Each structure stands twice: as C-alpha cells, then as structure tokens.
XYZ file of C-alpha atoms in Angstrom:
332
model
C 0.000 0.000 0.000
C 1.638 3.297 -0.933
C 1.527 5.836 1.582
C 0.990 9.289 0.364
C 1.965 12.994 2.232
C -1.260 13.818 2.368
C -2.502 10.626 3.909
C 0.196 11.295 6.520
C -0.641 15.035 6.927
C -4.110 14.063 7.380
C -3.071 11.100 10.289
C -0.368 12.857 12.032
C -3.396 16.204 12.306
C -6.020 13.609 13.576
C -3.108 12.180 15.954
C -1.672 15.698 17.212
C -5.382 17.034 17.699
C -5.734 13.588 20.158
C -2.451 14.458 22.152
C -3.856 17.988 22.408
C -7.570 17.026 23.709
C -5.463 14.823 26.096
C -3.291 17.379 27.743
C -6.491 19.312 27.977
C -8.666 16.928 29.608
C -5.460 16.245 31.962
C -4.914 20.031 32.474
C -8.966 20.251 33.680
C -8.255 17.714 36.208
C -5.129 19.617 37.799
C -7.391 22.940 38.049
C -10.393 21.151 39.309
C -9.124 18.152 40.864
C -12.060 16.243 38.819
C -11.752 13.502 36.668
C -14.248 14.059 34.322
C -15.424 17.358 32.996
C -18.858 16.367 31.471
C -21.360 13.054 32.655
C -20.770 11.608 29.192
C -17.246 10.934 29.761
C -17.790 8.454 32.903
C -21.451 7.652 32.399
C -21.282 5.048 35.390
C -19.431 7.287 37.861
C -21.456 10.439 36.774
C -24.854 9.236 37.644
C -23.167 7.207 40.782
C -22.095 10.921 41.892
C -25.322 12.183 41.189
C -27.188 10.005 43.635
C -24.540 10.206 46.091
C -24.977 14.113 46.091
C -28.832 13.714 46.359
C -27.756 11.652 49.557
C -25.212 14.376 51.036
C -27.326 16.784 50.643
C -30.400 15.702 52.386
C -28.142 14.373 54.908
C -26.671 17.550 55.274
C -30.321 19.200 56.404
C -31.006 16.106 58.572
C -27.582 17.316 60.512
C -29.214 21.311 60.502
C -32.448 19.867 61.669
C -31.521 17.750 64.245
C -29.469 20.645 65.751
C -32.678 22.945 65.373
C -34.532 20.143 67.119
C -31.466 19.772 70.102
C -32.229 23.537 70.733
C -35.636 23.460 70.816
C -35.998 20.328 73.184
C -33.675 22.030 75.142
C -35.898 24.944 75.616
C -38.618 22.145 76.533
C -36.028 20.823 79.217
C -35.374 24.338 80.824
C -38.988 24.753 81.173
C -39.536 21.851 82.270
C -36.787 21.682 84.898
C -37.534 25.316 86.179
C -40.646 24.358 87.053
C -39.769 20.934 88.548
C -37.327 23.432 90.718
C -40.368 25.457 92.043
C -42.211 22.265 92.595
C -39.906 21.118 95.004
C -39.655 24.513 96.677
C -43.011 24.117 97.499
C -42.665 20.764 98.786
C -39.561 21.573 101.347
C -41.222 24.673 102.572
C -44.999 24.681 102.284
C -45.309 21.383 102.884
C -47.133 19.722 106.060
C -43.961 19.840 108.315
C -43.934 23.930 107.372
C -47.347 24.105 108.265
C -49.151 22.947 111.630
C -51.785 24.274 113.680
C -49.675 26.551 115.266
C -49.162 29.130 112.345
C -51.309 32.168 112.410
C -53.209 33.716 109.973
C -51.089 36.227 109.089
C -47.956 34.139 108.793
C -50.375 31.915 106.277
C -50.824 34.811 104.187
C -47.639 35.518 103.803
C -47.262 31.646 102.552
C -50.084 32.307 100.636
C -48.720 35.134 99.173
C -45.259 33.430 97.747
C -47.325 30.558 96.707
C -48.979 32.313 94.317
C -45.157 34.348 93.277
C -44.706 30.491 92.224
C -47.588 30.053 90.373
C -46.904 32.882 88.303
C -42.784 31.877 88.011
C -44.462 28.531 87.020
C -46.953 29.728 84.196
C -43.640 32.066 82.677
C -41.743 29.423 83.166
C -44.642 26.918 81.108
C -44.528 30.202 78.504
C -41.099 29.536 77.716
C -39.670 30.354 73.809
C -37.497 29.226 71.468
C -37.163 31.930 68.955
C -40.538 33.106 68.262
C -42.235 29.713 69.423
C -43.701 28.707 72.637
C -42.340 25.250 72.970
C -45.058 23.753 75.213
C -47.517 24.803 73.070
C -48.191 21.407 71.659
C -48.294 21.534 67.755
C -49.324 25.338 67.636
C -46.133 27.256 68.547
C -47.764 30.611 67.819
C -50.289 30.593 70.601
C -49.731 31.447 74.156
C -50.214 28.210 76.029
C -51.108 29.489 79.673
C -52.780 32.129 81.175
C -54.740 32.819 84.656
C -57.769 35.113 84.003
C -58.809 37.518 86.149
C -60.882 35.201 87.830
C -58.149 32.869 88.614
C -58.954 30.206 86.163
C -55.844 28.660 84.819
C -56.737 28.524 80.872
C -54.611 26.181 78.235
C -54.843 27.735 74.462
C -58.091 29.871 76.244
C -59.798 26.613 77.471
C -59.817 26.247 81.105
C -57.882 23.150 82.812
C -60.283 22.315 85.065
C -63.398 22.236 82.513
C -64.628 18.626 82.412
C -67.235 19.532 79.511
C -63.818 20.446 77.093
C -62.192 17.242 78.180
C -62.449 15.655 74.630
C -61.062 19.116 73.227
C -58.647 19.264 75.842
C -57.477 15.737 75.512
C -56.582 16.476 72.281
C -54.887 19.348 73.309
C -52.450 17.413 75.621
C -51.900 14.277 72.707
C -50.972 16.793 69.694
C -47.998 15.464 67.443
C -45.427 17.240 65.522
C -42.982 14.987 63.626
C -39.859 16.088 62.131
C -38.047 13.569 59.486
C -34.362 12.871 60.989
C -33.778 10.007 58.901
C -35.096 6.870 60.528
C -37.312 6.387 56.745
C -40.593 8.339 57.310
C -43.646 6.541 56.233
C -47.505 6.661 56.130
C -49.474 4.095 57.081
C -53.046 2.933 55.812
C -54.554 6.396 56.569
C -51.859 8.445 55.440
C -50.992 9.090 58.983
C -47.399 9.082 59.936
C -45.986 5.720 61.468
C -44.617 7.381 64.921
C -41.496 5.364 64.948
C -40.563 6.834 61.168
C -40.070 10.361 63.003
C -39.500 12.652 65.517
C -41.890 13.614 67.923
C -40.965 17.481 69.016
C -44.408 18.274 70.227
C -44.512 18.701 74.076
C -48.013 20.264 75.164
C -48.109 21.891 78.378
C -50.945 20.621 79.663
C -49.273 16.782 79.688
C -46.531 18.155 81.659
C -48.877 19.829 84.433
C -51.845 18.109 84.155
C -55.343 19.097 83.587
C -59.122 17.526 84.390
C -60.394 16.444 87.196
C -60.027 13.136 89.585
C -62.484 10.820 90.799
C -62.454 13.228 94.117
C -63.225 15.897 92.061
C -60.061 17.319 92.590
C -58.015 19.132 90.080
C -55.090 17.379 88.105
C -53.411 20.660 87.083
C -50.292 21.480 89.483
C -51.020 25.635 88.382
C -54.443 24.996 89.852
C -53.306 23.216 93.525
C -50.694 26.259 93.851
C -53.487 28.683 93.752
C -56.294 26.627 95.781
C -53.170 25.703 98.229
C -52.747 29.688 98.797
C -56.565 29.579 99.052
C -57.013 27.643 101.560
C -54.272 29.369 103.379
C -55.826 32.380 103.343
C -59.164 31.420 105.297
C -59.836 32.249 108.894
C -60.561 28.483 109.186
C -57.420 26.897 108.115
C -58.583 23.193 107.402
C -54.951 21.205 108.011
C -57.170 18.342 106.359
C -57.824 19.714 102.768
C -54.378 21.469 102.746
C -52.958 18.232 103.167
C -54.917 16.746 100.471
C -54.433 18.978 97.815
C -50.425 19.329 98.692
C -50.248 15.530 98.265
C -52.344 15.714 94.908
C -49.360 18.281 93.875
C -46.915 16.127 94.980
C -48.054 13.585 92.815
C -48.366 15.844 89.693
C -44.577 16.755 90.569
C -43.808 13.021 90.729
C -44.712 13.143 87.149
C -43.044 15.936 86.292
C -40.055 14.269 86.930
C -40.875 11.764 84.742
C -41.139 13.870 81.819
C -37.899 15.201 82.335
C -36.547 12.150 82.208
C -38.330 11.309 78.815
C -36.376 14.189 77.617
C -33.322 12.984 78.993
C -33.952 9.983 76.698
C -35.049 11.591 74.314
C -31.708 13.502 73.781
C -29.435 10.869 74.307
C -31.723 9.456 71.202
C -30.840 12.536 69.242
C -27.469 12.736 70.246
C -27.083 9.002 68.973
C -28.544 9.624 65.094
C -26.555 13.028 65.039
C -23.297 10.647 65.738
C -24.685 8.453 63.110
C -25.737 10.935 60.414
C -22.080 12.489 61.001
C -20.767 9.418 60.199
C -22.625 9.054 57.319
C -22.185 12.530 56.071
C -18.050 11.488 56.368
C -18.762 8.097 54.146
C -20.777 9.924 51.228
C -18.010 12.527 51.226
C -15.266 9.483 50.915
C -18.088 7.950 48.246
C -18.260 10.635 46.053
C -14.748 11.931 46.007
C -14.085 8.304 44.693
C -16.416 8.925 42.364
C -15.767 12.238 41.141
C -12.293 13.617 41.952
C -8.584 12.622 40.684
C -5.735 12.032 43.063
C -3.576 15.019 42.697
C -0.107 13.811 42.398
C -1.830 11.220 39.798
C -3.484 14.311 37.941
C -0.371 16.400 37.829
C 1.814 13.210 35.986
C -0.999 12.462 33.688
C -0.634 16.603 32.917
C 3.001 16.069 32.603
C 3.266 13.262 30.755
C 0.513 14.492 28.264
C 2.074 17.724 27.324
C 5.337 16.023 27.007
C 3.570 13.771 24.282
C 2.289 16.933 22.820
C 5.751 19.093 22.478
C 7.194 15.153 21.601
C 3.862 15.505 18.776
C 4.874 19.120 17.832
C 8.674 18.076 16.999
C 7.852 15.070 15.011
C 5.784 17.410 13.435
C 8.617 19.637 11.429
C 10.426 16.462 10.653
C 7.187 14.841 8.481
C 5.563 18.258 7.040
C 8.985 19.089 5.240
C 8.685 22.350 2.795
C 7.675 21.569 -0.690
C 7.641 23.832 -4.298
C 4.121 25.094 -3.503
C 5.023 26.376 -0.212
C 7.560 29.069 -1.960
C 4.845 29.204 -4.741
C 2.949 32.921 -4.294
C-alpha cells in the first residue's frame, strides 16, 4: 500500500489534535481536581455521583435539623426543669412539716402570698420560647399556652384546665404530634398518617406536663391549679390542716410526674445525640463515596498533565520532521 503525504498530513493532524484534547482533559483535572469534565465521559461514575450528592445533601439538612430540634428540646427541658425546681420549693417549705396548727393567719398569708409568686414563676416558666415559638404549646407554637384570668382560672390555648365539659377538646390538646423527618425512613401508614417510629416527635403540650381535668375526688389534676387553691385555703380564717394536706399531696403527685417527663427528655436527647453521631458518620462516608467517584488524586493528575504535554511538544517536533517544505510552499 503506498503511503501518500497527504494521507500522513491528514493522520499525524487527527493524531496531534488527540495528544492535544489529552493534555487538555489532563490540564482540567489539575485545576479542578475532577476527573471528568462532562457526565458523558464516565457515564457510570457520573450518575453514581449524582445520587450520592442527592444523599449528602439531604443528609446535610437532617444534621441542621436535628441541631434545630437539640435547641428546641432544650428549651422544653429548661422549662420543664424550672418548674420541677419550684415544685420542690413548694414541697420543702410549704409542705405539712412547714405548716401545723400553730401558724397564724397572718404568717399563712404571707405563705399564701409566695405561693402564688410560684404560680406565676411557674406559668412564665410553662410560657417559655425558642425563637418566636412557645415550645409547650403542643403543635401550635404561635399561641400562648397558659394564662390565669382575672378570675383565677388557669386557661390552656383559652380553654380552662379544670373544665370537664372540654375534656375531649382538651385531651386532644395534651396528645398533639409534631414529627420532624431525621432520617429513621418516614412513612404513612393505611390512613396516610405518619408511622410514629418513622419520626421525631418534638411536640410537648403543656398541659401533659402539668396536668389538667379532674379526679375521681373531684379534685383538680393541674399542678397551676393546687398552687393557687393551696394559697386559698391558706388564706381562710378556718385553716382546714385536712384539705391542705390533700391537695399538697395531689401536687406532689403531679410533681412526681413531672419528673418523669424530664426524664423522657433525657432519653429523648441521648436518642438525638445518637442519630446526630450516626448521620455524622454518614455525612463522612458519602463525602469518601463521592470523592471516589468524582475527583482525581492530585499527584496522579499532575503526571498524567506532565506526561501528556510532554507527548504533545514530543507531537509538535515530530511534526517539522514529516511536514517538510515543498515547491508550492515558496509558490505565491
């Protein structure tokens, strides 16, 4: 087969072009310490990186929530604990052994008096915010959760605690939900209702931390409530060391309970704390994941640049040897 200049011209062009898309391609991955420039050129790895980034990503905002949620539970905790605090002041001093049938009237009022100082320390401490959200306000964060009216009524969202005819309204109330996706794979069961254990829970309604209703006796759940009638009954002529008793033991119990929720949110944490270990540890896996799958080893990328625009200058020399001068170049 004869081999002609022009057939030569025309394959050492096509060859030299090669070297020079090479050194290109190799001089991207230097700059941008990618391997590929454009998804056609690694298919596989391209959409691989794709889904990986869908995966950092939301991963990433499961890290900013579950701070955001920290913070607020938090805020739930102080509450909580500030007015477990005034709880048990009222326990060491206004209890039974503070009280006895030898204090006078006027040294009741005086009780009476601080007791209800704590009632009101424990309603600001119930209207407690995080940012511009009252965080035992159940699932509506915009609405003041307690109040005492003028006439002394302690009122939940405007419904009073003690109103057995709202019960059903005020029973859902205390059971409201407000689930946050962390990552534990949030689904919907039959009734598009979301499965509990598929999210996170940050709803904390006052009214389950304090109580509300009525018992059997006809006496008030609500710990607000046994504060005030406590100071009430302090404040009569005809101290009855019987009912005092009573309703100081029904607070006791509420406070008893109290306890108990701020223990749930000790748990609670600890369960937060655990998924934001393991989402950090994820978020440090995808990152290892998709710089396989996306980015060049530097050293590597700076010899492949080397070594590619040595075979181009190499290219460029061979070059002036093969397209010698002919008649037609000195031909004008």
């Amino acid at each position: 087969m004869r081999v002609t200049t022009n057939m030569m011209m025309k394959n050492y062009q096509t060859r030299l072009n090669d070297s020079l898309t090479q050194q290109t391609k190799n001089q991207y991955q230097v700059m941008t310490g990618r391997r590929y420039q454009y998804a056609w050129e690694e298919p596989s790895d391209a959409m691989n990186a794709s889904n990986l980034t869908k995966r950092y990503l939301r991963n990433k905002d499961y890290l900013e929530t579950i701070d955001d949620v920290q913070s607020y539970q938090d805020a739930q905790e102080d509450a909580c604990r500030q007015v477990s605090e005034l709880a048990k002041t009222i326990n060491k001093e206004y209890s039974m052994e503070a009280l006895n049938g030898t204090t006078g009237l006027e040294s009741r009022k005086t009780f009476a008096a601080a007791l209800r100082e704590i009632q009101n320390s424990m309603v600001n401490s119930l209207n407690g915010k995080y940012g511009d959200d009252f965080v035992l306000s159940g699932s509506d964060g915009k609405k003041l959760p307690f109040e005492i009216d003028d006439n002394g009524n302690v009122l939940y969202h405007g419904i009073d605690v003690d109103d057995m005819t709202k019960k059903t309204e005020l029973d859902a109330q205390a059971n409201q939900t407000l689930y946050v996706d962390l990552g534990f794979g949030l689904t919907f069961d039959q009734n598009q209702q979301i499965v509990s254990s598929s999210a996170f829970n940050t709803s904390l309604p006052g009214i389950a931390v304090v109580g509300y209703g009525k018992d059997a006796n006809n006496m008030s759940n609500n710990m607000i409530v046994l504060v005030g009638q406590m100071a009430e009954e302090l404040e009569k002529e005809d101290f009855d060391q019987d009912a005092y008793e009573a309703l100081w033991m029904k607070f006791d119990e509420g406070a008893n309970k109290l306890n108990d929720t701020v223990a749930t949110l000790g748990t609670k944490t600890q369960l937060l704390t655990a998924t934001k270990e393991r989402l950090t540890d994820l978020d440090l896996s995808l990152q290892d994941q998709l710089d396989n799958s996306v980015n060049i080893d530097p050293a590597e990328a700076i010899m492949n640049y080397s070594w590619a625009q040595y075979a181009y200058n190499a290219a460029l020399r061979v070059g002036t040897n093969i397209l010698s001068p002919s008649l037609l170049d000195f031909i004008q």
